[in-house]
Amino acid sequence: MSGRGVWLRTRARLRRFPALLAGCGEQAAAYGRCVAAAAGGTAELRRDACLEEFRALRDCFARAVGPGAG
């Protein structure tokens, strides 16, 4: 019994990721801006400093790759 079919399906899913996640650019940019601002200067980045932006990005990713996507 070969696992070849499993690897083919996995590779096919991974190839779709860039296209699926491309719609999350706005959320990714907002999260990046928040992290850059929170860690700017001599300030230390604190846990949950950008929690709202992170959750928006995570939710976008989940919608993009969730059931029925792609």
Short mmCIF file of N, CA, C and O in Angstrom, two decimals:
data_model
loop_
_atom_site.label_atom_id
_atom_site.label_comp_id
_atom_site.label_asym_id
_atom_site.label_seq_id
_atom_site.Cartn_x
_atom_site.Cartn_y
_atom_site.Cartn_z
N MET A 1 0.84 -1.18 0.00
CA MET A 1 0.00 0.00 0.00
C MET A 1 0.89 1.25 0.00
O MET A 1 1.81 1.35 0.79
N SER A 2 0.59 2.16 -0.87
CA SER A 2 1.42 3.34 -1.04
C SER A 2 0.76 4.59 -0.49
O SER A 2 -0.45 4.74 -0.55
N GLY A 3 1.57 5.49 0.04
CA GLY A 3 1.08 6.76 0.54
C GLY A 3 1.16 7.84 -0.51
O GLY A 3 0.99 9.02 -0.22
N ARG A 4 1.44 7.46 -1.75
CA ARG A 4 1.62 8.44 -2.83
C ARG A 4 0.41 9.36 -2.99
O ARG A 4 0.55 10.56 -3.17
N GLY A 5 -0.79 8.81 -2.93
CA GLY A 5 -2.00 9.62 -3.09
C GLY A 5 -2.12 10.70 -2.03
O GLY A 5 -2.55 11.82 -2.30
N VAL A 6 -1.72 10.36 -0.80
CA VAL A 6 -1.76 11.33 0.29
C VAL A 6 -0.83 12.50 -0.01
O VAL A 6 -1.21 13.66 0.16
N TRP A 7 0.37 12.21 -0.47
CA TRP A 7 1.34 13.27 -0.77
C TRP A 7 0.88 14.13 -1.94
O TRP A 7 1.07 15.35 -1.94
N LEU A 8 0.27 13.50 -2.93
CA LEU A 8 -0.23 14.28 -4.07
C LEU A 8 -1.33 15.24 -3.64
O LEU A 8 -1.34 16.41 -4.05
N ARG A 9 -2.24 14.79 -2.81
CA ARG A 9 -3.31 15.66 -2.32
C ARG A 9 -2.74 16.78 -1.44
O ARG A 9 -3.19 17.93 -1.52
N THR A 10 -1.77 16.44 -0.61
CA THR A 10 -1.15 17.45 0.27
C THR A 10 -0.45 18.52 -0.55
O THR A 10 -0.61 19.72 -0.30
N ARG A 11 0.32 18.10 -1.55
CA ARG A 11 1.01 19.07 -2.41
C ARG A 11 0.02 19.96 -3.15
O ARG A 11 0.23 21.17 -3.29
N ALA A 12 -1.06 19.38 -3.63
CA ALA A 12 -2.08 20.15 -4.34
C ALA A 12 -2.68 21.21 -3.42
O ALA A 12 -2.90 22.36 -3.83
N ARG A 13 -2.96 20.85 -2.17
CA ARG A 13 -3.50 21.83 -1.21
C ARG A 13 -2.51 22.95 -0.93
O ARG A 13 -2.87 24.12 -0.87
N LEU A 14 -1.25 22.59 -0.74
CA LEU A 14 -0.24 23.60 -0.45
C LEU A 14 -0.04 24.55 -1.62
O LEU A 14 0.23 25.74 -1.41
N ARG A 15 -0.18 24.06 -2.85
CA ARG A 15 -0.04 24.94 -4.01
C ARG A 15 -1.15 25.98 -4.07
O ARG A 15 -0.97 27.05 -4.65
N ARG A 16 -2.31 25.67 -3.52
CA ARG A 16 -3.44 26.60 -3.54
C ARG A 16 -3.34 27.68 -2.47
O ARG A 16 -4.01 28.71 -2.56
N PHE A 17 -2.51 27.49 -1.46
CA PHE A 17 -2.44 28.44 -0.34
C PHE A 17 -2.17 29.87 -0.76
O PHE A 17 -2.87 30.78 -0.30
N PRO A 18 -1.18 30.16 -1.60
CA PRO A 18 -0.93 31.57 -1.95
C PRO A 18 -2.17 32.24 -2.54
O PRO A 18 -2.49 33.38 -2.17
N ALA A 19 -2.86 31.56 -3.41
CA ALA A 19 -4.06 32.16 -4.02
C ALA A 19 -5.17 32.33 -2.99
O ALA A 19 -5.86 33.35 -2.97
N LEU A 20 -5.34 31.35 -2.12
CA LEU A 20 -6.39 31.42 -1.10
C LEU A 20 -6.14 32.55 -0.11
O LEU A 20 -7.06 33.25 0.31
N LEU A 21 -4.88 32.73 0.26
CA LEU A 21 -4.54 33.72 1.28
C LEU A 21 -4.32 35.12 0.72
O LEU A 21 -4.21 36.07 1.47
N ALA A 22 -4.29 35.24 -0.60
CA ALA A 22 -4.05 36.55 -1.22
C ALA A 22 -5.12 37.56 -0.82
O ALA A 22 -4.85 38.76 -0.75
N GLY A 23 -6.30 37.11 -0.53
CA GLY A 23 -7.37 38.00 -0.13
C GLY A 23 -7.23 38.56 1.27
O GLY A 23 -8.05 39.36 1.71
N CYS A 24 -6.20 38.16 1.99
CA CYS A 24 -6.01 38.60 3.38
C CYS A 24 -4.93 39.68 3.48
O CYS A 24 -4.43 39.96 4.57
N GLY A 25 -4.59 40.29 2.37
CA GLY A 25 -3.53 41.30 2.37
C GLY A 25 -3.81 42.49 3.26
O GLY A 25 -2.91 43.01 3.93
N GLU A 26 -5.05 42.94 3.28
CA GLU A 26 -5.40 44.11 4.11
C GLU A 26 -5.20 43.80 5.59
O GLU A 26 -4.64 44.60 6.35
N GLN A 27 -5.65 42.62 6.02
CA GLN A 27 -5.50 42.22 7.42
C GLN A 27 -4.03 41.99 7.77
O GLN A 27 -3.59 42.36 8.86
N ALA A 28 -3.28 41.41 6.84
CA ALA A 28 -1.85 41.19 7.08
C ALA A 28 -1.11 42.51 7.22
O ALA A 28 -0.24 42.67 8.09
N ALA A 29 -1.46 43.47 6.37
CA ALA A 29 -0.82 44.79 6.44
C ALA A 29 -1.14 45.49 7.75
O ALA A 29 -0.27 46.10 8.39
N ALA A 30 -2.39 45.40 8.18
CA ALA A 30 -2.79 46.04 9.44
C ALA A 30 -2.05 45.42 10.62
O ALA A 30 -1.58 46.13 11.52
N TYR A 31 -1.93 44.10 10.61
CA TYR A 31 -1.20 43.41 11.68
C TYR A 31 0.28 43.81 11.66
O TYR A 31 0.86 44.12 12.71
N GLY A 32 0.86 43.85 10.49
CA GLY A 32 2.27 44.25 10.37
C GLY A 32 2.51 45.67 10.85
O GLY A 32 3.49 45.94 11.55
N ARG A 33 1.61 46.58 10.49
CA ARG A 33 1.75 47.97 10.95
C ARG A 33 1.66 48.05 12.47
O ARG A 33 2.41 48.78 13.12
N CYS A 34 0.74 47.29 13.03
CA CYS A 34 0.56 47.31 14.48
C CYS A 34 1.81 46.78 15.20
O CYS A 34 2.29 47.39 16.15
N VAL A 35 2.33 45.67 14.72
CA VAL A 35 3.53 45.09 15.34
C VAL A 35 4.70 46.05 15.21
O VAL A 35 5.45 46.28 16.18
N ALA A 36 4.87 46.66 14.03
CA ALA A 36 5.97 47.61 13.84
C ALA A 36 5.84 48.80 14.77
O ALA A 36 6.82 49.25 15.37
N ALA A 37 4.63 49.31 14.92
CA ALA A 37 4.41 50.46 15.81
C ALA A 37 4.61 50.08 17.27
O ALA A 37 5.20 50.83 18.05
N ALA A 38 4.14 48.90 17.64
CA ALA A 38 4.24 48.46 19.04
C ALA A 38 5.69 48.15 19.44
O ALA A 38 6.04 48.27 20.60
N ALA A 39 6.50 47.76 18.46
CA ALA A 39 7.89 47.41 18.77
C ALA A 39 8.86 48.52 18.41
O ALA A 39 10.08 48.35 18.52
N GLY A 40 8.36 49.66 17.97
CA GLY A 40 9.20 50.76 17.54
C GLY A 40 9.94 51.41 18.69
O GLY A 40 9.55 51.33 19.85
N GLY A 41 11.04 52.06 18.34
CA GLY A 41 11.84 52.77 19.34
C GLY A 41 12.45 51.83 20.35
O GLY A 41 12.90 50.75 20.02
N THR A 42 12.42 52.24 21.59
CA THR A 42 13.03 51.41 22.64
C THR A 42 11.99 50.53 23.32
O THR A 42 12.33 49.77 24.23
N ALA A 43 10.75 50.65 22.90
CA ALA A 43 9.67 49.86 23.51
C ALA A 43 9.84 48.38 23.17
O ALA A 43 10.30 48.02 22.10
N GLU A 44 9.44 47.57 24.10
CA GLU A 44 9.48 46.12 23.90
C GLU A 44 8.09 45.66 23.48
O GLU A 44 7.08 46.12 24.03
N LEU A 45 8.04 44.80 22.50
CA LEU A 45 6.75 44.28 22.03
C LEU A 45 6.13 43.45 23.14
O LEU A 45 6.75 42.56 23.70
N ARG A 46 4.89 43.76 23.48
CA ARG A 46 4.20 43.07 24.57
C ARG A 46 3.16 42.11 24.01
O ARG A 46 2.54 42.39 22.99
N ARG A 47 2.98 41.04 24.71
CA ARG A 47 1.99 40.04 24.32
C ARG A 47 0.61 40.71 24.22
O ARG A 47 0.26 41.55 25.05
N ASP A 48 -0.14 40.33 23.23
CA ASP A 48 -1.50 40.81 22.99
C ASP A 48 -1.57 42.28 22.60
O ASP A 48 -2.65 42.86 22.57
N ALA A 49 -0.44 42.90 22.29
CA ALA A 49 -0.46 44.31 21.89
C ALA A 49 -1.26 44.50 20.61
O ALA A 49 -1.89 45.53 20.42
N CYS A 50 -1.26 43.52 19.75
CA CYS A 50 -1.96 43.60 18.46
C CYS A 50 -2.97 42.47 18.32
O CYS A 50 -3.18 41.92 17.24
N LEU A 51 -3.60 42.13 19.41
CA LEU A 51 -4.51 40.98 19.44
C LEU A 51 -5.68 41.15 18.46
O LEU A 51 -6.03 40.21 17.74
N GLU A 52 -6.25 42.32 18.41
CA GLU A 52 -7.40 42.55 17.52
C GLU A 52 -7.00 42.34 16.05
O GLU A 52 -7.70 41.66 15.29
N GLU A 53 -5.85 42.88 15.66
CA GLU A 53 -5.37 42.73 14.29
C GLU A 53 -5.00 41.28 13.99
O GLU A 53 -5.27 40.77 12.89
N PHE A 54 -4.39 40.61 14.97
CA PHE A 54 -4.03 39.21 14.79
C PHE A 54 -5.28 38.36 14.58
O PHE A 54 -5.33 37.50 13.69
N ARG A 55 -6.29 38.60 15.39
CA ARG A 55 -7.53 37.81 15.26
C ARG A 55 -8.20 38.04 13.90
O ARG A 55 -8.74 37.11 13.30
N ALA A 56 -8.17 39.27 13.42
CA ALA A 56 -8.75 39.56 12.11
C ALA A 56 -8.00 38.79 11.01
O ALA A 56 -8.61 38.22 10.11
N LEU A 57 -6.67 38.76 11.12
CA LEU A 57 -5.86 38.02 10.14
C LEU A 57 -6.11 36.53 10.24
O LEU A 57 -6.32 35.85 9.23
N ARG A 58 -6.14 36.01 11.45
CA ARG A 58 -6.39 34.58 11.66
C ARG A 58 -7.76 34.19 11.12
O ARG A 58 -7.91 33.16 10.46
N ASP A 59 -8.77 35.02 11.37
CA ASP A 59 -10.11 34.72 10.87
C ASP A 59 -10.16 34.74 9.35
O ASP A 59 -10.84 33.92 8.73
N CYS A 60 -9.44 35.67 8.74
CA CYS A 60 -9.39 35.73 7.29
C CYS A 60 -8.74 34.46 6.74
O CYS A 60 -9.24 33.86 5.79
N PHE A 61 -7.64 34.03 7.34
CA PHE A 61 -6.98 32.78 6.91
C PHE A 61 -7.93 31.60 7.05
O PHE A 61 -8.04 30.76 6.17
N ALA A 62 -8.64 31.55 8.17
CA ALA A 62 -9.56 30.43 8.42
C ALA A 62 -10.67 30.40 7.38
O ALA A 62 -11.04 29.32 6.88
N ARG A 63 -11.20 31.57 7.04
CA ARG A 63 -12.25 31.63 6.01
C ARG A 63 -11.68 31.21 4.65
O ARG A 63 -12.35 30.53 3.88
N ALA A 64 -10.45 31.62 4.37
CA ALA A 64 -9.85 31.32 3.07
C ALA A 64 -9.59 29.85 2.86
O ALA A 64 -9.77 29.33 1.77
N VAL A 65 -9.17 29.15 3.90
CA VAL A 65 -8.80 27.74 3.74
C VAL A 65 -9.80 26.79 4.36
O VAL A 65 -9.61 25.58 4.35
N GLY A 66 -10.88 27.34 4.89
CA GLY A 66 -11.89 26.52 5.56
C GLY A 66 -12.67 25.64 4.60
O GLY A 66 -12.42 25.62 3.39
N PRO A 67 -13.63 24.91 5.14
CA PRO A 67 -14.46 24.01 4.32
C PRO A 67 -15.14 24.79 3.19
O PRO A 67 -15.65 25.88 3.40
N GLY A 68 -15.06 24.21 2.02
CA GLY A 68 -15.69 24.82 0.87
C GLY A 68 -14.82 25.84 0.15
O GLY A 68 -15.18 26.34 -0.89
N ALA A 69 -13.66 26.17 0.72
CA ALA A 69 -12.77 27.14 0.07
C ALA A 69 -11.96 26.45 -1.02
O ALA A 69 -11.54 25.33 -0.88
N GLY A 70 -11.69 27.20 -2.05
CA GLY A 70 -10.82 26.73 -3.11
C GLY A 70 -11.47 25.70 -3.91
O GLY A 70 -11.07 24.91 -4.61
#
